[in-house]
GROMACS .gro file of C-alpha atoms in nm:
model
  178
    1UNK     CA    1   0.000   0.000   0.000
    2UNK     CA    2   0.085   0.355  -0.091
    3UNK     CA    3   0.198   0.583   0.166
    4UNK     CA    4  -0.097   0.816   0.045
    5UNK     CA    5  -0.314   0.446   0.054
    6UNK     CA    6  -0.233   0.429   0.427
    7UNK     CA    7  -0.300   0.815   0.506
    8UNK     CA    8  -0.621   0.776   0.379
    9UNK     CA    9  -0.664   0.459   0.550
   10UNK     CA   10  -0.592   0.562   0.867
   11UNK     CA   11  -0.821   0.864   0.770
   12UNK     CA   12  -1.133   0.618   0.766
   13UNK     CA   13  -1.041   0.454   1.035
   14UNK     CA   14  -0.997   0.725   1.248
   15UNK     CA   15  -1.378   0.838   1.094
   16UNK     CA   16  -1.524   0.518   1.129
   17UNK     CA   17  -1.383   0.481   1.506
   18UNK     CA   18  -1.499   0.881   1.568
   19UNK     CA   19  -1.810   0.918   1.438
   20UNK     CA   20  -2.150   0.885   1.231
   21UNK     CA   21  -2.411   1.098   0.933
   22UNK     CA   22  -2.683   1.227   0.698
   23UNK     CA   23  -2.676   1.443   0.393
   24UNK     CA   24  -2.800   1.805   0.403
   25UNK     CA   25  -2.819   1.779   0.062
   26UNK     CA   26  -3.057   1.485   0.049
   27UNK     CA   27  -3.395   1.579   0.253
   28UNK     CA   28  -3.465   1.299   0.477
   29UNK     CA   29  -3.805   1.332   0.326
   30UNK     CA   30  -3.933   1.476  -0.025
   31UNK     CA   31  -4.145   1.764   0.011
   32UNK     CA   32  -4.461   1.587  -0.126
   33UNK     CA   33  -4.499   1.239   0.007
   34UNK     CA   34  -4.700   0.967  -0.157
   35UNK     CA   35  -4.994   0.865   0.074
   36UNK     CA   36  -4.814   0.507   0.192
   37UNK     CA   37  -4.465   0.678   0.251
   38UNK     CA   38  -4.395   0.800   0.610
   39UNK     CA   39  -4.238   1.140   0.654
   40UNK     CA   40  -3.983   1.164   0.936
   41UNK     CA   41  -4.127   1.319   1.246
   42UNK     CA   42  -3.968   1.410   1.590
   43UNK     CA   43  -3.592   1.375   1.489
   44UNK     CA   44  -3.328   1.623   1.395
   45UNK     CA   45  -3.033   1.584   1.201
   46UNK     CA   46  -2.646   1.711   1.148
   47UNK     CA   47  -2.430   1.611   0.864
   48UNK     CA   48  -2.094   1.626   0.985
   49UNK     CA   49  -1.964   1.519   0.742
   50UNK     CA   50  -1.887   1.338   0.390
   51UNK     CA   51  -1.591   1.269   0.110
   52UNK     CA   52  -1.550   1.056  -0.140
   53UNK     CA   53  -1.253   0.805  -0.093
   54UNK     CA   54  -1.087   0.651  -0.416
   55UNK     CA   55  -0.786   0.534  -0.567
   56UNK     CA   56  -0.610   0.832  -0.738
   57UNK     CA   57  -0.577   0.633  -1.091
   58UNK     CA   58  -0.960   0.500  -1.090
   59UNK     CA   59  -0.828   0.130  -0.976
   60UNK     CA   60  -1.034  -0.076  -0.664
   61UNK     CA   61  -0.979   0.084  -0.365
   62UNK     CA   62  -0.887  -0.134  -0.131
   63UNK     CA   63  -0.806  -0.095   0.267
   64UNK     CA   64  -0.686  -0.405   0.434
   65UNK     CA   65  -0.510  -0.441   0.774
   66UNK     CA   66  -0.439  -0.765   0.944
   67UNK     CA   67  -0.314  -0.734   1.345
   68UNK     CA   68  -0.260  -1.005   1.497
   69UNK     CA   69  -0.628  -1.168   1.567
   70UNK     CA   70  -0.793  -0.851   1.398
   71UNK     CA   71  -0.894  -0.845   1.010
   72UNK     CA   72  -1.021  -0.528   0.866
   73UNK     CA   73  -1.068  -0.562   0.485
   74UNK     CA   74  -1.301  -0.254   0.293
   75UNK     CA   75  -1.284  -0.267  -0.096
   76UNK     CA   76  -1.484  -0.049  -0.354
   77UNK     CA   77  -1.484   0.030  -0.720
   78UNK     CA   78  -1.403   0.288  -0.819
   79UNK     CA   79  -1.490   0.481  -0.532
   80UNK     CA   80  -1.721   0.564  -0.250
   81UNK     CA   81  -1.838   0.830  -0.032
   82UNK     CA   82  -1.809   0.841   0.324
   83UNK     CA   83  -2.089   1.053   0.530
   84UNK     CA   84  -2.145   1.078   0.897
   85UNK     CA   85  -2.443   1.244   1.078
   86UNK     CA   86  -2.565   1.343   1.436
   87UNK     CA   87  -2.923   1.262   1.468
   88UNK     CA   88  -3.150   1.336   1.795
   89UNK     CA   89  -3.455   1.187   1.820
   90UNK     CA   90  -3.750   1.316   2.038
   91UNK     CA   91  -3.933   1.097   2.295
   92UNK     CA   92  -4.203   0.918   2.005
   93UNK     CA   93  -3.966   1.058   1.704
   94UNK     CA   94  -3.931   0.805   1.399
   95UNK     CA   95  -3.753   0.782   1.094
   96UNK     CA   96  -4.015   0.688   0.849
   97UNK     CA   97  -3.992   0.371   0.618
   98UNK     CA   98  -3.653   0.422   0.419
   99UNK     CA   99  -3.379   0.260   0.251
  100UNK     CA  100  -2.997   0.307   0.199
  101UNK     CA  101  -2.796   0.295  -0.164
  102UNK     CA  102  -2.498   0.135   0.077
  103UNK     CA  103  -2.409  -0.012   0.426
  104UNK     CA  104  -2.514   0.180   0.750
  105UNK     CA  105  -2.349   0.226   1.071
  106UNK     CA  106  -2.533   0.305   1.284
  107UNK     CA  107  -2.430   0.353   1.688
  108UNK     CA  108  -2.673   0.469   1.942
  109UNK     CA  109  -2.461   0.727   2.196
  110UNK     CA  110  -2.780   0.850   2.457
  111UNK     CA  111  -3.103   0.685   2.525
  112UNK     CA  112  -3.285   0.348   2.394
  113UNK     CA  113  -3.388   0.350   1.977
  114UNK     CA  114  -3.601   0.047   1.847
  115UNK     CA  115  -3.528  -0.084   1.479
  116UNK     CA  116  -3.767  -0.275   1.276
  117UNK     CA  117  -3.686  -0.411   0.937
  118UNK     CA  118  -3.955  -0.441   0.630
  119UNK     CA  119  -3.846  -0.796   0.537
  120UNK     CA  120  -3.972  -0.934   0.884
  121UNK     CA  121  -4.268  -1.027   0.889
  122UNK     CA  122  -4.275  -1.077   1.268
  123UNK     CA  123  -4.237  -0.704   1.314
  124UNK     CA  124  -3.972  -0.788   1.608
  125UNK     CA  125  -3.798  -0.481   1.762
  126UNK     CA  126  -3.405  -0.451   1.810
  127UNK     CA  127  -3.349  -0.255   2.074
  128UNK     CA  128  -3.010  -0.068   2.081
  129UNK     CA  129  -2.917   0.131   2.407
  130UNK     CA  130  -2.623   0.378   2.415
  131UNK     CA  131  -2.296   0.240   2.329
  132UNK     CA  132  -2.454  -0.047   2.121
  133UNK     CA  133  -2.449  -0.020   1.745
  134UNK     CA  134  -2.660  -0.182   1.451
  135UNK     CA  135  -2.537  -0.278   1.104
  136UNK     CA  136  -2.807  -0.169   0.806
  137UNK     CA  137  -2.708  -0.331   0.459
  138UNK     CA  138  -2.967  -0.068   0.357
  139UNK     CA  139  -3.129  -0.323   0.138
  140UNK     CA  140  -3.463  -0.331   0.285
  141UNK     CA  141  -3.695  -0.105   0.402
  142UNK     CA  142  -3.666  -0.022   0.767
  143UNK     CA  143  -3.766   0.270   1.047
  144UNK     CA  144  -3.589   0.364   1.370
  145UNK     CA  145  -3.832   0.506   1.614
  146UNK     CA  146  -3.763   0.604   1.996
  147UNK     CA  147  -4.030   0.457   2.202
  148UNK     CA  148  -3.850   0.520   2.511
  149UNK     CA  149  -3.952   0.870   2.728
  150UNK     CA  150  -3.630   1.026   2.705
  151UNK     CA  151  -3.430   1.205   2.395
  152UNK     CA  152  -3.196   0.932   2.202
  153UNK     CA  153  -2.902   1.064   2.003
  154UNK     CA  154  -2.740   0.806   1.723
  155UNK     CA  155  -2.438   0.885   1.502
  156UNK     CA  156  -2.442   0.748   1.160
  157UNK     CA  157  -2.192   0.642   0.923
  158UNK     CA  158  -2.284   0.580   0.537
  159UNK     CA  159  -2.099   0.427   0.249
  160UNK     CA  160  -2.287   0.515  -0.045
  161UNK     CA  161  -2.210   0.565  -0.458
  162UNK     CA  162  -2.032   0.883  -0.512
  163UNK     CA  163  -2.267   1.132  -0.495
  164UNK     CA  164  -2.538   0.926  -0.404
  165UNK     CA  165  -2.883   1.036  -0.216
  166UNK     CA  166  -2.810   0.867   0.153
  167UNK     CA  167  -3.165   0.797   0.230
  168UNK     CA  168  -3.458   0.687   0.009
  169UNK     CA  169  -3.801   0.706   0.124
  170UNK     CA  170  -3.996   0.366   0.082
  171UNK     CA  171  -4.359   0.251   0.099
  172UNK     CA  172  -4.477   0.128   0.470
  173UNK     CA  173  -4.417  -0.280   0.361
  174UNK     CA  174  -4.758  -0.389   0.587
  175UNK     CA  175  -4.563  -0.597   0.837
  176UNK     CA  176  -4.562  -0.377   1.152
  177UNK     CA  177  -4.881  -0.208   1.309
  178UNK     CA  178  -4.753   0.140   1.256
   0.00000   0.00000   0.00000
């Protein structure tokens, strides 16, 4: 790896260790919603952040670090962006129904958020309390709502297309009561 490779490495790491996002320049929810999308409602949101990360000549970026037991491996081609936001979610504040274009990271730092996922049709909740995190492939439609009485702040990290919208409002999918 490139010495320029492993400052930018260490550059993501040191993101992806620090922090989380949303995109100012992607609404969290289109002005006009269709009847059977679900607007946002209760939350507020800071992008902190977001650049795009990419081999120099166009070639797959790749980050890989092996220490001792540890294994980090992150490839993309060409490139990708990286974008991390500060959310805070009222007591009763929700989401809506969305999906992702990439992976989510998303870490709960105050208070109790629930997470349900589109594609089960149980409707089960994952709770996450502060200092627990939940992986979102972003494939499926899913909402994050705080049920608890207190305020819940997450940080989110997002790997997305270059350039890419970070959210995408989606259809309630019928499996959850709500």
């Amino acid at each position: 790896m490139t010495i320029r490779m492993a400052s930018l490495a260490n550059a993501l790491l040191a993101v992806l260790l620090a922090a989380g996002c949303d995109d100012a320049g992607s609404p969290a929810a289109p002005t006009t919603l269709k009847p059977e999308l679900t607007a946002s409602s209760g939350g507020e949101s800071t992008l902190l952040g977001r650049a795009t990360f990419g081999d120099p000549d166009g070639h797959v970026f790749n980050v890989k670090r092996i220490s001792n037991d540890w294994h980090f491996d992150l490839t993309a081609k060409p490139a990708f962006d990286l974008a991390v936001q500060h959310i805070v979610f009222q007591p009763g504040g929700q989401s809506g129904w969305h999906t992702h274009p990439g992976p989510v990271f998303i870490q709960v730092i105050s208070g109790t958020m629930t997470f349900y996922m589109g594609d089960d049709p149980q409707c089960t909740p994952i709770v996450r309390h502060a200092g627990e995190g939940i992986l979102d492939l972003g494939e499926h439609p899913h909402i994050a709502r705080n049920e608890s009485g207190a305020v819940a702040e997450n940080l989110v990290t997002y790997f997305a297309p270059p350039g890419a919208t970070l959210r995408i409002d989606q259809d309630v999918p019928g499996n959850c009561p709500f």
